[in-house]
Amino acid sequence: MGTKVNIIVGSHVWAEDPDTCWVDGEVVKINGEEAEIQATNGKKIVANLSKLYPKDMEAAAGGVDDMTKLSYLHEPGVLENLAIRYELNEIYTYTGNILIAVNPFQRLPHLYDPHMMQQYKGAPFGELSPHVFAVADVAYRAMINENKSNAILVSGESGAGKTETTKMLMRYLAYLGGRAATEGRTVEQQVLESNPVLEAFGNAKTVRNNNSSRFGKFVEIQFDKHGRISGAAIRTYLLERSRVCQISDPERNYHCFYLLCAAPQEDVEKYKLGNRKTFHYLNQSNCYELVGVSDAHEYLATRRAMDIVGISTQEQDAIFRVVAAILHVGNIEFSKGKEVDSSVLKDEKSKFHLETTAELLMCNPGALEDALCKRVMVTPEEVIKRSLDPYNATISRDGLAKTIYSRLFDWLVDKINSSIGQDASSKCLIGVLDIYGFESFKANSFEQFCINYTNEKLQQHFNQHVFKMEQEEYTKEQIDWSYIEFVDNQDVLDLIEKKPGGVIALLDEACMFPKSTHETFAQKLYQTFQKHKRFVKPKLSRTDFTICHYAGEVLYQSDQFLDKNKDYVVAEHQELLSASKCSFISGLFPPPPEETSKSSKFSSIGARFKQQLQALMDTLNSTEPHYIRCVKPNNVLKPAIFENVNVMQQLRCGGVLEAIRISCAGYPTRRTFYEFLHRFGILAPEALEGNSDEKVACKRILEKKGLLGFQIGKTKVFLRAGQMAELDARRTEVLSAAAKTIQGKMRTHIMRKKFLSLRKASVCVQAIWRGRLACKLYDNMRREAAAIKVQKNQRRHQARRSYKLHYASVLVVQTALRAMAARKEFRFKKQSTGAVTIQARYRCHRAHKYHKKLKWAAIVAQCRWRGRIARKELKKLKMEARETGALKEAKDKLEKKVEELTWRVQLEKRLRTDLEEAKAQELSKMQISMEALQAKLDEANTKLAKEREAAKTIEEAPPVVKETQVIVQDTEKIDSLTTEVQELKTSLQLEKQRADDLEKKRSEEEQANEEKQKKLDETENKMRQFQDYLRRLEEKLANVESENKVLRQQAVSMAPSKILSGRSKSNLQRNSENVQVSSNDPKITPESNNTSSPKKEYDIDDKPQKSLNEKQQENQDLLIRCIAQHLGYAGNRPVAACIIYKCLLHWRSFEVERTSVFDRIIQTVGHAIETQDNNEVLAYWLSNASTLLLLLQRTLKASGSTGMAPQRRRSSSATLFGRMTQSFRGAPQGVNLSLINGSMVTGVETLRQVEAKYPALLFKQQLTAYVEKIYGMIRDNLKKEISPLLGLCIQVPPFLVRKVFTQIFSFINVQLFNSLLLRRECCSFSNGEYVKAGLAELEHWCYRATDEYAGSAWDELKHIKQAIGFLVIHQKPKKTFDEISHDLCPVLSIQQLYRISTMYWDDKYGTHSVSPEVISNMRVLMTEDSNNPVSNSFLLDDDSSIPFSVDDISKSMQQIDISDIEPPPLIRENSGFVFLLPPPE
């Protein structure tokens, strides 16, 4: 049993309000069973406690997408959730597996575009936001997986959007199970294109909707065994026939009548129509036009729709002729005739309309008049004709109009079905039921009775389905549900359809008696159902009756029940129309079967409708049902208006509240263990301590609070109605007690804080007064100290003044003395510095002069020498340009150069020998001079010693000897000797210094000799290389001569068959002359003379040609085998591309008209990339293809016209030898003589332009296609698995790598951003932090990859970066709209910002999204921009196009030097690929 709701003071509740249906407020006072509530709108309400419902104050700000997640599942909770979501433009909401669709009354194209279909395709139900596509996807998946038919029931009142919802369902089913077009149109297109026809003839304006369907429609979409649409059928139910003759203001009749009146003038004249206001069936209402709708345009659109569904022009004319006839029939009026109870045509106007009707129906006017005014009664004795009075004649007229229109509508449905085509072998179908909703007006007749009967039947089916879903949920959670009562409406259905005592049975019985009236029928109902609880007799009416339906009581007026229930066709009408000359009209009224004609002619609408409904229910019972309830939020049909009373009535009529009552009968509140403990764990904290089992903890909490009747499932807690409110009340009490405790503690804290503040202030005052006393004492002490200090300073001043006087005098004296000394020293230093400067300048000038002289002499010598060499080179080049035997001359030059180099080497050796001999002689001379100087020195030393001994002897002699001049002379001699000794020492030092200089020169000469020796060795190496090179040239010369022979032989063989032009003959003569000249050259070998002899030219057979072709074919085979291998890279250059280019250029494949080498290369590349998953192979071939394409882009140029070919060959080279020697010219002294490598040494900039033929240009185009194909394959593979493949593109040109990563990052941006906007669980704070960490890793990778490879890839993530920045930013409610749109998220559109703001939820801190003011600003901007379908879409599209062209690749890649590429071992030793070897240095 459920627990009674516990309402206390302070509880937030919902109370009934006559204006807004429900209003929320807070309980301020409780008096017994009455409660006083302060509402949020300012009112004070007094209500009974039993009529209050608790409000969940912790509900999500944006509502919940599934209302079974509501804490309180009741009417006001459901209404509030729908209103909140509608305000956020979230028009779809689940209630379990039931979808509620609220009509937005505006276009939302972003919700139905193909990208949204792709998102919901295969997604589990409930994973994404609620959507009509999700329901269709579940039905389709169930049909495919379980091989069982499904049905989607769309219901709602007029204007709720049933038809649009049905269109969206069919669009999505066509998207899932579409097939190839048949005759230009698919089945789903034909079904959708039939809607305008059915709407024109079956829809009308009502009080609530301008395009209300006045019939029920069940569309069966049939599928084959592969899940593709194979056929379709449309079933219709209960067309409102009475509307043809009777309408009320401000409604309209069926659209087709107004469309025909607005048709082009020729059609109007053909059908004799006039102003629509002149027709009785149309002027009963004052509404003739719809706002914003042109009937003339709709008429043409309906005609086009008829053409599309297969209705021929003749059939269309017949259809509108019938419609016009119905309008004319309505204007036929009757008056009393001469006989009793007879009638005749009223006036000429009526006669005109009668004749026009007969003309349009192609029948006899007299017979038509008799059929309207008379009846034939067949008796056993005779046939009696009876006249009808004007009233009955009018009823007969209206009956004829209704019968014709009903038959016409049935024919249209059958025609559409036959046009669409049905699959008889189909085993599965998905039915979409678009049927009228529950209706309750001021005046309710037989149509409303049938409509509500249908809804009662569907509601029973709906209740059984909902109860079944509840049972499945309970069984899944393994709880006991056997005592739960099922809410059923079988008693109402028994009241209506039970035999023999049901309303329909009594109505059929009354219709079969001619004298029965609506009064007798009503009295029969009163007698039969006077004690039935669902039947009520009104007090003030004798013919009305009330039935208590599931959606409420409906008062029916039985005045026209009998007339509207009669369905038989009048025999006179049948005979009249069967005899029509128009085959279309006679086909609408085929003759009835004999057994039918013999039996009773009576049939009833009610009985037939009951049979149709039972057949529909049998179909629905055999399928798996899915429900969509459409809701109209307001009656003014405008967006952003949500009328609570209106919506609540529709929820009752749609059975949504009935489903809630079924849920409330069981366990309406369901919470997972975590959610329950998170919310109610505070009620029993001890249950959570030391207990890891959530299930046990939940049970302890519920048992502690004394609740009964709850159930504990496997993953959820199931609570009976009212128990959630009881727990919330207990929780509120606990929180209130906690709040009181917190308040007490806070007040204590505040008082203590105040006390401490006062105490601190008093201590501060005391300190201030004590400070003032201390200041006074300090001032006295300060004055005394100041007096002492003044006296001291005065005495010090006088002493210092005396001292300064003496000090200044001493300083003057010292300054003068020091200045004199400094000036003297300065003059001396100045003189010394001047002398040194003069000497330095002079020496510098002398050295500079000598250097300039040497430099000028060297420059003059170099210039003359270079000029001499240049003149010689120029002379040689000019000579080579005039000679035809340039190849031999080049060889001779090489030999001469070898001889010259040999002579230079010998000369260098001789010079080195002479230099060494000169050095040896000079050294011997220097040694002899040094020995002579040493002897002189020894001699001087000997003389000096002798002189010293003599002086010593003289000193030791007796003193008696007198001093004479001799002594003086000896002293002078000694002095002179001493001077001489000093000079000798000086000269000795000079000689030593000279010897050191010579030694240095000798060492320098030795170093120079070593360098010359190295150069000599290098020269010898070069000579050997040149010899090898000459050998290869000789081999090539032999090949060229062989080719020349073949060409000459072909030219000779072609001469008899063709007449040569002047240029060709001159070329051939010049070729032969050149060959003769070369043969007369004495330097050419005898072998070459023999091969070039003109005598043997004409004797050569096909052997050289055959051998040359075979050799070329072998070379091509070897090249293909070589490039099929993984050759790798040389530096950053792919080897295979360089090898291919050099071979093609050498073989002149670009200039030939026919060759197979290009196709073989393309086939090799295509075979190599067949395995699309091997990204390493794809990256390797992308590098080779792009490099080869770059070389071709800079080499090939399109050839001119065919007629210019001879002139071009003549201008470039007259003969084959001339073409060969063309590449030799300009090569300095034969260093780069190679035809192969001479034009490739310096890189791509020096590549010569080649006039390409068609095969070469085609090869370039194929190569371009392969670059784009391989690029797309790598990009698509990288989208699947990014991280492991980042290193494989390192050898691919950086330009392509940047493009790949730019598109990959764009793909990441689109996928993450769309997932964020489509899944609410992704739009959370914690998920934002998680994605932000991943983006930081990507940014770090881009930084490490540098701009060379990453480029602008990081900028492609701008949408997801700004969206994540919004998710993780704090204090969102404080952000203004300008801050969000301009500072935080400038790239995001208003629709994207609105989507993120409304879907955001904080699962970590519980904070809220942006403020309501910001949301309202966004909504206003979205409404202003709602007509723009591009701006309405909040999802991003992925761009998978190729983002570059061949010119982009050519401009982005740097120059490529292919001259030093080493050929692979497979072809290195082959003589046919000698040209691939690098040239000698």
PDB file of C-alpha atoms in Angstrom, residues 477-569:
ATOM      1  CA  GLU A 477      14.225  -5.994 -11.160  1.00  0.00           C
ATOM      2  CA  GLN A 478      12.777  -9.220  -9.686  1.00  0.00           C
ATOM      3  CA  ILE A 479      10.117  -7.648  -7.452  1.00  0.00           C
ATOM      4  CA  ASP A 480       6.630  -8.858  -6.565  1.00  0.00           C
ATOM      5  CA  TRP A 481       3.863  -7.126  -8.577  1.00  0.00           C
ATOM      6  CA  SER A 482       1.031  -9.650  -8.466  1.00  0.00           C
ATOM      7  CA  TYR A 483      -1.248  -7.470  -6.290  1.00  0.00           C
ATOM      8  CA  ILE A 484      -1.064  -4.370  -8.521  1.00  0.00           C
ATOM      9  CA  GLU A 485      -4.461  -3.504 -10.020  1.00  0.00           C
ATOM     10  CA  PHE A 486      -4.761  -2.770 -13.739  1.00  0.00           C
ATOM     11  CA  VAL A 487      -6.659   0.332 -14.800  1.00  0.00           C
ATOM     12  CA  ASP A 488      -9.061  -0.763 -17.556  1.00  0.00           C
ATOM     13  CA  ASN A 489     -11.826   0.892 -19.606  1.00  0.00           C
ATOM     14  CA  GLN A 490     -13.580  -2.255 -20.767  1.00  0.00           C
ATOM     15  CA  ASP A 491     -16.847  -1.115 -19.207  1.00  0.00           C
ATOM     16  CA  VAL A 492     -16.977   1.912 -21.518  1.00  0.00           C
ATOM     17  CA  LEU A 493     -16.293  -0.278 -24.548  1.00  0.00           C
ATOM     18  CA  ASP A 494     -19.053  -2.669 -23.462  1.00  0.00           C
ATOM     19  CA  LEU A 495     -21.406   0.283 -23.164  1.00  0.00           C
ATOM     20  CA  ILE A 496     -20.652   1.285 -26.758  1.00  0.00           C
ATOM     21  CA  GLU A 497     -20.109  -1.936 -28.735  1.00  0.00           C
ATOM     22  CA  LYS A 498     -21.590  -4.833 -26.783  1.00  0.00           C
ATOM     23  CA  LYS A 499     -24.285  -6.865 -28.501  1.00  0.00           C
ATOM     24  CA  PRO A 500     -27.204  -6.781 -28.279  1.00  0.00           C
ATOM     25  CA  GLY A 501     -27.440  -4.014 -25.712  1.00  0.00           C
ATOM     26  CA  GLY A 502     -24.710  -1.564 -26.764  1.00  0.00           C
ATOM     27  CA  VAL A 503     -25.221   1.968 -28.058  1.00  0.00           C
ATOM     28  CA  ILE A 504     -24.247   1.007 -31.615  1.00  0.00           C
ATOM     29  CA  ALA A 505     -26.546  -2.027 -31.582  1.00  0.00           C
ATOM     30  CA  LEU A 506     -29.473   0.092 -30.311  1.00  0.00           C
ATOM     31  CA  LEU A 507     -28.720   2.739 -32.950  1.00  0.00           C
ATOM     32  CA  ASP A 508     -28.735   0.152 -35.773  1.00  0.00           C
ATOM     33  CA  GLU A 509     -31.997  -1.235 -34.400  1.00  0.00           C
ATOM     34  CA  ALA A 510     -33.576   2.223 -34.391  1.00  0.00           C
ATOM     35  CA  CYS A 511     -32.372   2.904 -37.944  1.00  0.00           C
ATOM     36  CA  MET A 512     -34.057  -0.229 -39.265  1.00  0.00           C
ATOM     37  CA  PHE A 513     -37.521   0.968 -38.124  1.00  0.00           C
ATOM     38  CA  PRO A 514     -38.896   3.698 -40.414  1.00  0.00           C
ATOM     39  CA  LYS A 515     -40.908   5.366 -37.667  1.00  0.00           C
ATOM     40  CA  SER A 516     -38.025   5.622 -35.214  1.00  0.00           C
ATOM     41  CA  THR A 517     -36.837   9.095 -34.273  1.00  0.00           C
ATOM     42  CA  HIS A 518     -34.012  10.460 -32.214  1.00  0.00           C
ATOM     43  CA  GLU A 519     -36.421  10.868 -29.270  1.00  0.00           C
ATOM     44  CA  THR A 520     -37.327   7.175 -29.283  1.00  0.00           C
ATOM     45  CA  PHE A 521     -33.665   6.296 -29.639  1.00  0.00           C
ATOM     46  CA  ALA A 522     -32.759   8.476 -26.647  1.00  0.00           C
ATOM     47  CA  GLN A 523     -35.524   6.992 -24.533  1.00  0.00           C
ATOM     48  CA  LYS A 524     -34.294   3.514 -25.418  1.00  0.00           C
ATOM     49  CA  LEU A 525     -30.806   4.504 -24.216  1.00  0.00           C
ATOM     50  CA  TYR A 526     -32.203   5.891 -20.952  1.00  0.00           C
ATOM     51  CA  GLN A 527     -34.111   2.685 -20.260  1.00  0.00           C
ATOM     52  CA  THR A 528     -31.206   0.389 -21.088  1.00  0.00           C
ATOM     53  CA  PHE A 529     -28.350   2.195 -19.302  1.00  0.00           C
ATOM     54  CA  GLN A 530     -30.089   3.969 -16.438  1.00  0.00           C
ATOM     55  CA  LYS A 531     -27.974   2.080 -13.891  1.00  0.00           C
ATOM     56  CA  HIS A 532     -24.684   2.051 -15.835  1.00  0.00           C
ATOM     57  CA  LYS A 533     -21.965   4.009 -14.035  1.00  0.00           C
ATOM     58  CA  ARG A 534     -20.508   5.308 -17.311  1.00  0.00           C
ATOM     59  CA  PHE A 535     -23.852   6.575 -18.699  1.00  0.00           C
ATOM     60  CA  VAL A 536     -25.459   9.783 -17.441  1.00  0.00           C
ATOM     61  CA  LYS A 537     -28.855  11.258 -18.378  1.00  0.00           C
ATOM     62  CA  PRO A 538     -28.879  15.086 -18.458  1.00  0.00           C
ATOM     63  CA  LYS A 539     -31.545  16.731 -16.376  1.00  0.00           C
ATOM     64  CA  LEU A 540     -32.587  19.437 -18.847  1.00  0.00           C
ATOM     65  CA  SER A 541     -32.695  17.483 -22.096  1.00  0.00           C
ATOM     66  CA  ARG A 542     -34.784  14.623 -23.409  1.00  0.00           C
ATOM     67  CA  THR A 543     -32.575  13.635 -26.352  1.00  0.00           C
ATOM     68  CA  ASP A 544     -29.024  14.183 -25.083  1.00  0.00           C
ATOM     69  CA  PHE A 545     -26.924  11.652 -23.213  1.00  0.00           C
ATOM     70  CA  THR A 546     -23.502  11.695 -21.512  1.00  0.00           C
ATOM     71  CA  ILE A 547     -20.804   9.020 -21.557  1.00  0.00           C
ATOM     72  CA  CYS A 548     -17.936   9.084 -19.032  1.00  0.00           C
ATOM     73  CA  HIS A 549     -14.880   8.424 -21.184  1.00  0.00           C
ATOM     74  CA  TYR A 550     -11.338   7.927 -19.856  1.00  0.00           C
ATOM     75  CA  ALA A 551     -10.583  11.557 -20.773  1.00  0.00           C
ATOM     76  CA  GLY A 552     -13.733  12.990 -19.205  1.00  0.00           C
ATOM     77  CA  GLU A 553     -17.487  13.266 -19.673  1.00  0.00           C
ATOM     78  CA  VAL A 554     -18.836  14.103 -23.139  1.00  0.00           C
ATOM     79  CA  LEU A 555     -22.408  15.269 -23.776  1.00  0.00           C
ATOM     80  CA  TYR A 556     -23.787  13.952 -27.111  1.00  0.00           C
ATOM     81  CA  GLN A 557     -26.751  15.362 -29.043  1.00  0.00           C
ATOM     82  CA  SER A 558     -28.667  12.486 -30.636  1.00  0.00           C
ATOM     83  CA  ASP A 559     -30.619  14.697 -33.076  1.00  0.00           C
ATOM     84  CA  GLN A 560     -28.833  13.456 -36.222  1.00  0.00           C
ATOM     85  CA  PHE A 561     -27.551  10.103 -34.998  1.00  0.00           C
ATOM     86  CA  LEU A 562     -30.067   8.122 -37.042  1.00  0.00           C
ATOM     87  CA  ASP A 563     -29.538  10.028 -40.299  1.00  0.00           C
ATOM     88  CA  LYS A 564     -25.750   9.952 -40.075  1.00  0.00           C
ATOM     89  CA  ASN A 565     -25.704   6.262 -39.211  1.00  0.00           C
ATOM     90  CA  LYS A 566     -27.598   5.200 -42.347  1.00  0.00           C
ATOM     91  CA  ASP A 567     -25.140   4.075 -45.009  1.00  0.00           C
ATOM     92  CA  TYR A 568     -27.299   2.397 -47.678  1.00  0.00           C
ATOM     93  CA  VAL A 569     -27.376   3.848 -51.152  1.00  0.00           C
TER      94      VAL A 569
END
